[in-house]
Amino acid sequence: MAVGFDARRFLRDRRDNRRHAPEDLRAFVHALVHGGIETYQVTAWLMAAYLNPLDDEETFVLTDAMMRSGTVIEFAPGELPGPTVDKHSTGGVGDKISLPLAHLVAACGACVPMISGRGLGHTGGTLDKLESIPGFDPRLPVAAFKAQTKRLGLAFGAQTKELAPADGTLYALRDVTATVETIPLIVASILSKKYASGTAAVVFDVKTGRGAFMRELAQSKALAERLIAVSRRMDRQAVALVTDMDQPLGRAVGNALEVVESIEVLQGGGPPDVRELTLALAAEMLVLAGLERDVAAARSRATRALDGGDALGKFRAVVEAQGGDPRVVDDPTRLPRAPRTVPMKAARPGFVTKIDAYAVGEAIVALGGGRRRAEDTVDPAVGIVFERKVGDRVAEGDLLGVLHSGPADPLDVAKALAGAIEIGDRETAAVPLVRDRFD
Amino acid sequence: MAVGFDARRFLRDRRDNRRHAPEDLRAFVHALVHGGIETYQVTAWLMAAYLNPLDDEETFVLTDAMMRSGTVIEFAPGELPGPTVDKHSTGGVGDKISLPLAHLVAACGACVPMISGRGLGHTGGTLDKLESIPGFDPRLPVAAFKAQTKRLGLAFGAQTKELAPADGTLYALRDVTATVETIPLIVASILSKKYASGTAAVVFDVKTGRGAFMRELAQSKALAERLIAVSRRMDRQAVALVTDMDQPLGRAVGNALEVVESIEVLQGGGPPDVRELTLALAAEMLVLAGLERDVAAARSRATRALDGGDALGKFRAVVEAQGGDPRVVDDPTRLPRAPRTVPMKAARPGFVTKIDAYAVGEAIVALGGGRRRAEDTVDPAVGIVFERKVGDRVAEGDLLGVLHSGPADPLDVAKALAGAIEIGDRETAAVPLVRDRFD
């Protein structure tokens, strides 16, 4: 690599759809991080890779090189009290599943070294949700992250420049060159970061629908398949569920409001879809970690841990360990609260036929609860709590939901939200929560 | 345009092969020259445009905007003593045709505002050839260029940053991102510069073969067709000849040596292929300029001007007008001369079956007579004069050509050249000089 990376030849190969040699891909990632290729050459390659996509083998080599471009957290055999397993969601609206799920799975004996990120655009991020808990620091340094994973079976860390720095560089350039939406580069981005966190197994929650990064079911399935194929090539255990993101997940959307809902789930309650997806993913994770032989047994174990209070106990312990105020569990008013609430009412009788997750996510951003750009700050208190979901019958004037807003007039947002909720004459069944499964 | 050019949307359009709106292409070129798009976005667009080529209408709009990105030389109606017409060659080895041709056509009453460039890689440039004439300044400023075109019917100017600056920016980026070889961008580059020089008509000499930019005949024909189509859309008169560049043109390759050969042609002599191509192109130019009704009559007129000395007289006048030493016409020893000559002899008897123009061009570069990079300087004296061309019979020990070299040992070059000349047992006819014609 020191003798020089021939960027033009590398570009010609991608341009003409010739398979990259492994050493060329490794030299490319090295040049990306240490110099040896110009930014304007990287972006030309990205466009070529968008139009002539990498195959699985190329994606594997790229992912592996990106993962190794920075710190790779490793746990020695026997260092942890249980097998490692993690979950990755491709992002959605109201997707707080990591919060109940990580604690539930850790309560069942697995170890979850969870690196999470901030929200961007219409989708939220686990890091923001955790930060809405007063005092909570979800950005443990590597040594503390490893130590807590060992002690509690669960730690939350943040994506930093130390982990897979090549991905940070590539992603920023993809964002400004219209080369984000291509499966091989998405796979490399997700897996390089995920497998740098030290987990041996991952369950992928690939969202599909209006609020998802991939709106079309076929595309979401294709992404799920490639995540599994490349994970396998990396000697990692992986399963993927393709799940609905046409309407928001659960009732709450907004950082602190989602923490409240997560606590409800950890208490054995919460909205049915959030509880269901938590249990479905937990069961997959326990099987993947080798703690249960089949999904049915794993689900029983997870259900017991959820309803018996073990998962909630793990939550208390982790919140306390990372500096947060554990009293929020019994007193959610200790979480940030918005100064105003605005009821949203049904303008006509009928059935809720659609709640547009994308429009809801954009409304949250408009309220200040999400980010347009990575450097924006978020208001943890604002959000929406829905009282009705798709399929529910409503009378005129019924409460559809409550907007939690800052001091500024949220009329525009309320109007946008009203447009996101459709009421029709005929009952429409919500699509199934889990659309497909890949292993 | 001031309200902001949306580079990402522009990139998505090209990526997804959606036709660019004319205003978007114009805004793109404006942003390229005045700011509003990042270099790394331009290169992503170039790769997208390579893989999803622009159609003729898009190419026309891009070309027009690139032409208008800088100074556009214009001649008012009646300002010149004759109609304007120019020639453009896609570049080759030993291609000195501009020198005899421009003077010949001007001697026949047309006005030739000729902007030329330097050689790069294995192909030579008219600017370098002219500069080998002691004192000659082929880089007239615009006012002097226009005045001389008016007075003598011919002036030589140089490509500068004032003419089509958008092309300079794009070309430099194409060169480092493997996006040079795509016909629509080649067409836009050629035509934007050519039509900024003020000519109303152009004859294109599209080279094909080993020494050409486009080696495959089909590709060369495709380029010729698109040059004509887009020229027509720009309301310019255009004809294209596709001509052979498998072996070098004429006998001399090297700047000063090619000037000597050009003078021989202007004196009514010279190698048959150089004389033939000069007359063929001159005939097309005279018809295109409206000075003759058909090619046969135009060819007769050009032949008379060549053999009668009018073209040579024009050459003397132009050399003198641009500061050059007109005595080179009668005494070529006034041109730069190489200190050493090395004969190349036939190693076996037979027929010359191939002279690899690309290898010859590379040998000239190795001698210092061409450029690897734009900033290199050239030695005007070095080069090769062939004594045999494809199809000629040779005996063992016959002189194939003479290498004119600098003081350094040219053995490696002589060896490379020997490899470029193939001698076989069977007589091979040279391919026809003019392979096709498009109008």
mmCIF file of C-alpha atoms in Angstrom, chain B residues 89-223:
data_model
loop_
_atom_site.group_PDB
_atom_site.id
_atom_site.type_symbol
_atom_site.label_atom_id
_atom_site.label_comp_id
_atom_site.label_asym_id
_atom_site.label_seq_id
_atom_site.Cartn_x
_atom_site.Cartn_y
_atom_site.Cartn_z
ATOM 1 C CA SER B 89 -8.502 16.949 -35.474
ATOM 2 C CA THR B 90 -9.056 14.588 -32.558
ATOM 3 C CA GLY B 91 -5.300 14.165 -32.477
ATOM 4 C CA GLY B 92 -2.771 11.749 -33.808
ATOM 5 C CA VAL B 93 0.861 10.952 -34.423
ATOM 6 C CA GLY B 94 2.545 12.926 -37.197
ATOM 7 C CA ASP B 95 -0.649 14.913 -37.707
ATOM 8 C CA LYS B 96 0.714 18.199 -39.009
ATOM 9 C CA ILE B 97 -2.223 18.734 -41.389
ATOM 10 C CA SER B 98 -3.309 22.035 -39.795
ATOM 11 C CA LEU B 99 -0.127 23.690 -41.032
ATOM 12 C CA PRO B 100 -0.467 23.179 -44.788
ATOM 13 C CA LEU B 101 -4.286 23.099 -44.614
ATOM 14 C CA ALA B 102 -4.975 26.406 -42.851
ATOM 15 C CA HIS B 103 -2.713 28.315 -45.231
ATOM 16 C CA LEU B 104 -4.145 26.556 -48.251
ATOM 17 C CA VAL B 105 -7.737 27.294 -47.322
ATOM 18 C CA ALA B 106 -6.937 30.908 -46.448
ATOM 19 C CA ALA B 107 -5.181 31.221 -49.808
ATOM 20 C CA CYS B 108 -8.462 30.112 -51.432
ATOM 21 C CA GLY B 109 -10.406 32.955 -49.824
ATOM 22 C CA ALA B 110 -11.756 31.510 -46.583
ATOM 23 C CA CYS B 111 -11.054 32.972 -43.153
ATOM 24 C CA VAL B 112 -9.582 30.582 -40.604
ATOM 25 C CA PRO B 113 -9.574 31.733 -36.956
ATOM 26 C CA MET B 114 -7.523 28.800 -35.675
ATOM 27 C CA ILE B 115 -7.227 28.175 -31.955
ATOM 28 C CA SER B 116 -4.883 25.294 -31.246
ATOM 29 C CA GLY B 117 -3.476 23.421 -28.287
ATOM 30 C CA ARG B 118 -0.364 21.666 -27.110
ATOM 31 C CA GLY B 119 0.408 17.996 -27.475
ATOM 32 C CA LEU B 120 -0.213 15.627 -24.570
ATOM 33 C CA GLY B 121 0.723 11.979 -24.238
ATOM 34 C CA HIS B 122 1.470 10.251 -27.522
ATOM 35 C CA THR B 123 -0.319 12.854 -29.695
ATOM 36 C CA GLY B 124 1.214 16.111 -30.872
ATOM 37 C CA GLY B 125 -0.226 19.627 -30.878
ATOM 38 C CA THR B 126 -0.253 22.325 -33.543
ATOM 39 C CA LEU B 127 0.865 24.921 -30.983
ATOM 40 C CA ASP B 128 4.094 23.018 -30.338
ATOM 41 C CA LYS B 129 4.786 22.585 -34.041
ATOM 42 C CA LEU B 130 4.311 26.307 -34.719
ATOM 43 C CA GLU B 131 6.530 27.231 -31.777
ATOM 44 C CA SER B 132 9.416 25.303 -33.343
ATOM 45 C CA ILE B 133 9.598 28.052 -35.973
ATOM 46 C CA PRO B 134 12.124 30.560 -34.546
ATOM 47 C CA GLY B 135 10.309 33.639 -33.253
ATOM 48 C CA PHE B 136 6.807 32.429 -34.067
ATOM 49 C CA ASP B 137 4.219 33.337 -31.422
ATOM 50 C CA PRO B 138 1.152 31.153 -31.884
ATOM 51 C CA ARG B 139 -0.649 32.734 -28.934
ATOM 52 C CA LEU B 140 -2.083 35.980 -30.284
ATOM 53 C CA PRO B 141 -4.334 37.868 -27.853
ATOM 54 C CA VAL B 142 -7.975 38.133 -28.916
ATOM 55 C CA ALA B 143 -7.765 41.615 -30.484
ATOM 56 C CA ALA B 144 -4.635 40.786 -32.527
ATOM 57 C CA PHE B 145 -6.141 37.391 -33.421
ATOM 58 C CA LYS B 146 -9.265 39.040 -34.807
ATOM 59 C CA ALA B 147 -7.277 41.753 -36.620
ATOM 60 C CA GLN B 148 -4.958 39.247 -38.329
ATOM 61 C CA THR B 149 -7.877 36.989 -39.318
ATOM 62 C CA LYS B 150 -9.370 40.065 -40.982
ATOM 63 C CA ARG B 151 -6.130 41.122 -42.693
ATOM 64 C CA LEU B 152 -4.663 37.751 -43.753
ATOM 65 C CA GLY B 153 -7.658 35.410 -43.519
ATOM 66 C CA LEU B 154 -5.779 33.301 -40.990
ATOM 67 C CA ALA B 155 -4.509 33.678 -37.452
ATOM 68 C CA PHE B 156 -3.216 31.224 -34.890
ATOM 69 C CA GLY B 157 -4.317 31.615 -31.287
ATOM 70 C CA ALA B 158 -3.939 29.397 -28.251
ATOM 71 C CA GLN B 159 -6.450 27.837 -25.936
ATOM 72 C CA THR B 160 -6.407 29.990 -22.816
ATOM 73 C CA LYS B 161 -8.430 30.076 -19.642
ATOM 74 C CA GLU B 162 -10.511 32.833 -21.207
ATOM 75 C CA LEU B 163 -12.003 30.442 -23.768
ATOM 76 C CA ALA B 164 -14.542 27.959 -22.370
ATOM 77 C CA PRO B 165 -13.068 27.882 -18.835
ATOM 78 C CA ALA B 166 -15.715 25.358 -17.786
ATOM 79 C CA ASP B 167 -14.092 22.881 -20.157
ATOM 80 C CA GLY B 168 -10.692 23.326 -18.546
ATOM 81 C CA THR B 169 -12.171 22.553 -15.135
ATOM 82 C CA LEU B 170 -14.153 19.558 -16.338
ATOM 83 C CA TYR B 171 -11.350 18.115 -18.421
ATOM 84 C CA ALA B 172 -8.838 18.212 -15.556
ATOM 85 C CA LEU B 173 -11.329 16.343 -13.347
ATOM 86 C CA ARG B 174 -12.202 13.806 -16.056
ATOM 87 C CA ASP B 175 -8.509 13.061 -16.447
ATOM 88 C CA VAL B 176 -8.104 12.002 -12.791
ATOM 89 C CA THR B 177 -11.408 10.154 -12.440
ATOM 90 C CA ALA B 178 -11.331 7.806 -15.451
ATOM 91 C CA THR B 179 -14.198 9.651 -17.133
ATOM 92 C CA VAL B 180 -12.468 10.897 -20.286
ATOM 93 C CA GLU B 181 -13.654 8.302 -22.802
ATOM 94 C CA THR B 182 -17.344 9.150 -23.161
ATOM 95 C CA ILE B 183 -18.618 10.640 -26.389
ATOM 96 C CA PRO B 184 -21.061 13.297 -25.093
ATOM 97 C CA LEU B 185 -18.417 14.842 -22.814
ATOM 98 C CA ILE B 186 -15.801 14.619 -25.584
ATOM 99 C CA VAL B 187 -18.208 16.375 -27.953
ATOM 100 C CA ALA B 188 -18.955 19.119 -25.405
ATOM 101 C CA SER B 189 -15.250 19.632 -24.755
ATOM 102 C CA ILE B 190 -14.321 19.873 -28.450
ATOM 103 C CA LEU B 191 -17.256 21.993 -29.592
ATOM 104 C CA SER B 192 -17.342 24.428 -26.658
ATOM 105 C CA LYS B 193 -13.744 25.432 -27.341
ATOM 106 C CA LYS B 194 -14.059 25.333 -31.125
ATOM 107 C CA TYR B 195 -17.160 27.473 -31.395
ATOM 108 C CA ALA B 196 -15.800 29.999 -28.884
ATOM 109 C CA SER B 197 -13.211 30.884 -31.563
ATOM 110 C CA GLY B 198 -15.731 32.538 -33.842
ATOM 111 C CA THR B 199 -15.925 30.074 -36.717
ATOM 112 C CA ALA B 200 -19.261 29.352 -38.367
ATOM 113 C CA ALA B 201 -18.192 26.022 -39.867
ATOM 114 C CA VAL B 202 -15.851 23.198 -38.953
ATOM 115 C CA VAL B 203 -14.521 20.127 -40.703
ATOM 116 C CA PHE B 204 -13.730 17.424 -38.165
ATOM 117 C CA ASP B 205 -10.897 15.016 -38.776
ATOM 118 C CA VAL B 206 -11.808 12.133 -36.479
ATOM 119 C CA LYS B 207 -8.852 9.807 -36.197
ATOM 120 C CA THR B 208 -9.204 6.072 -35.810
ATOM 121 C CA GLY B 209 -6.662 3.352 -35.086
ATOM 122 C CA ARG B 210 -3.810 2.584 -32.735
ATOM 123 C CA GLY B 211 -2.463 6.125 -32.560
ATOM 124 C CA ALA B 212 -5.892 7.737 -32.148
ATOM 125 C CA PHE B 213 -7.765 8.717 -29.038
ATOM 126 C CA MET B 214 -10.511 6.364 -30.260
ATOM 127 C CA ARG B 215 -8.937 3.180 -31.548
ATOM 128 C CA GLU B 216 -12.058 1.399 -32.729
ATOM 129 C CA LEU B 217 -13.590 2.431 -36.034
ATOM 130 C CA ALA B 218 -17.136 2.072 -34.682
ATOM 131 C CA GLN B 219 -16.369 4.442 -31.812
ATOM 132 C CA SER B 220 -14.683 6.947 -34.104
ATOM 133 C CA LYS B 221 -17.712 6.899 -36.399
ATOM 134 C CA ALA B 222 -20.023 7.366 -33.416
ATOM 135 C CA LEU B 223 -17.985 10.375 -32.288
#
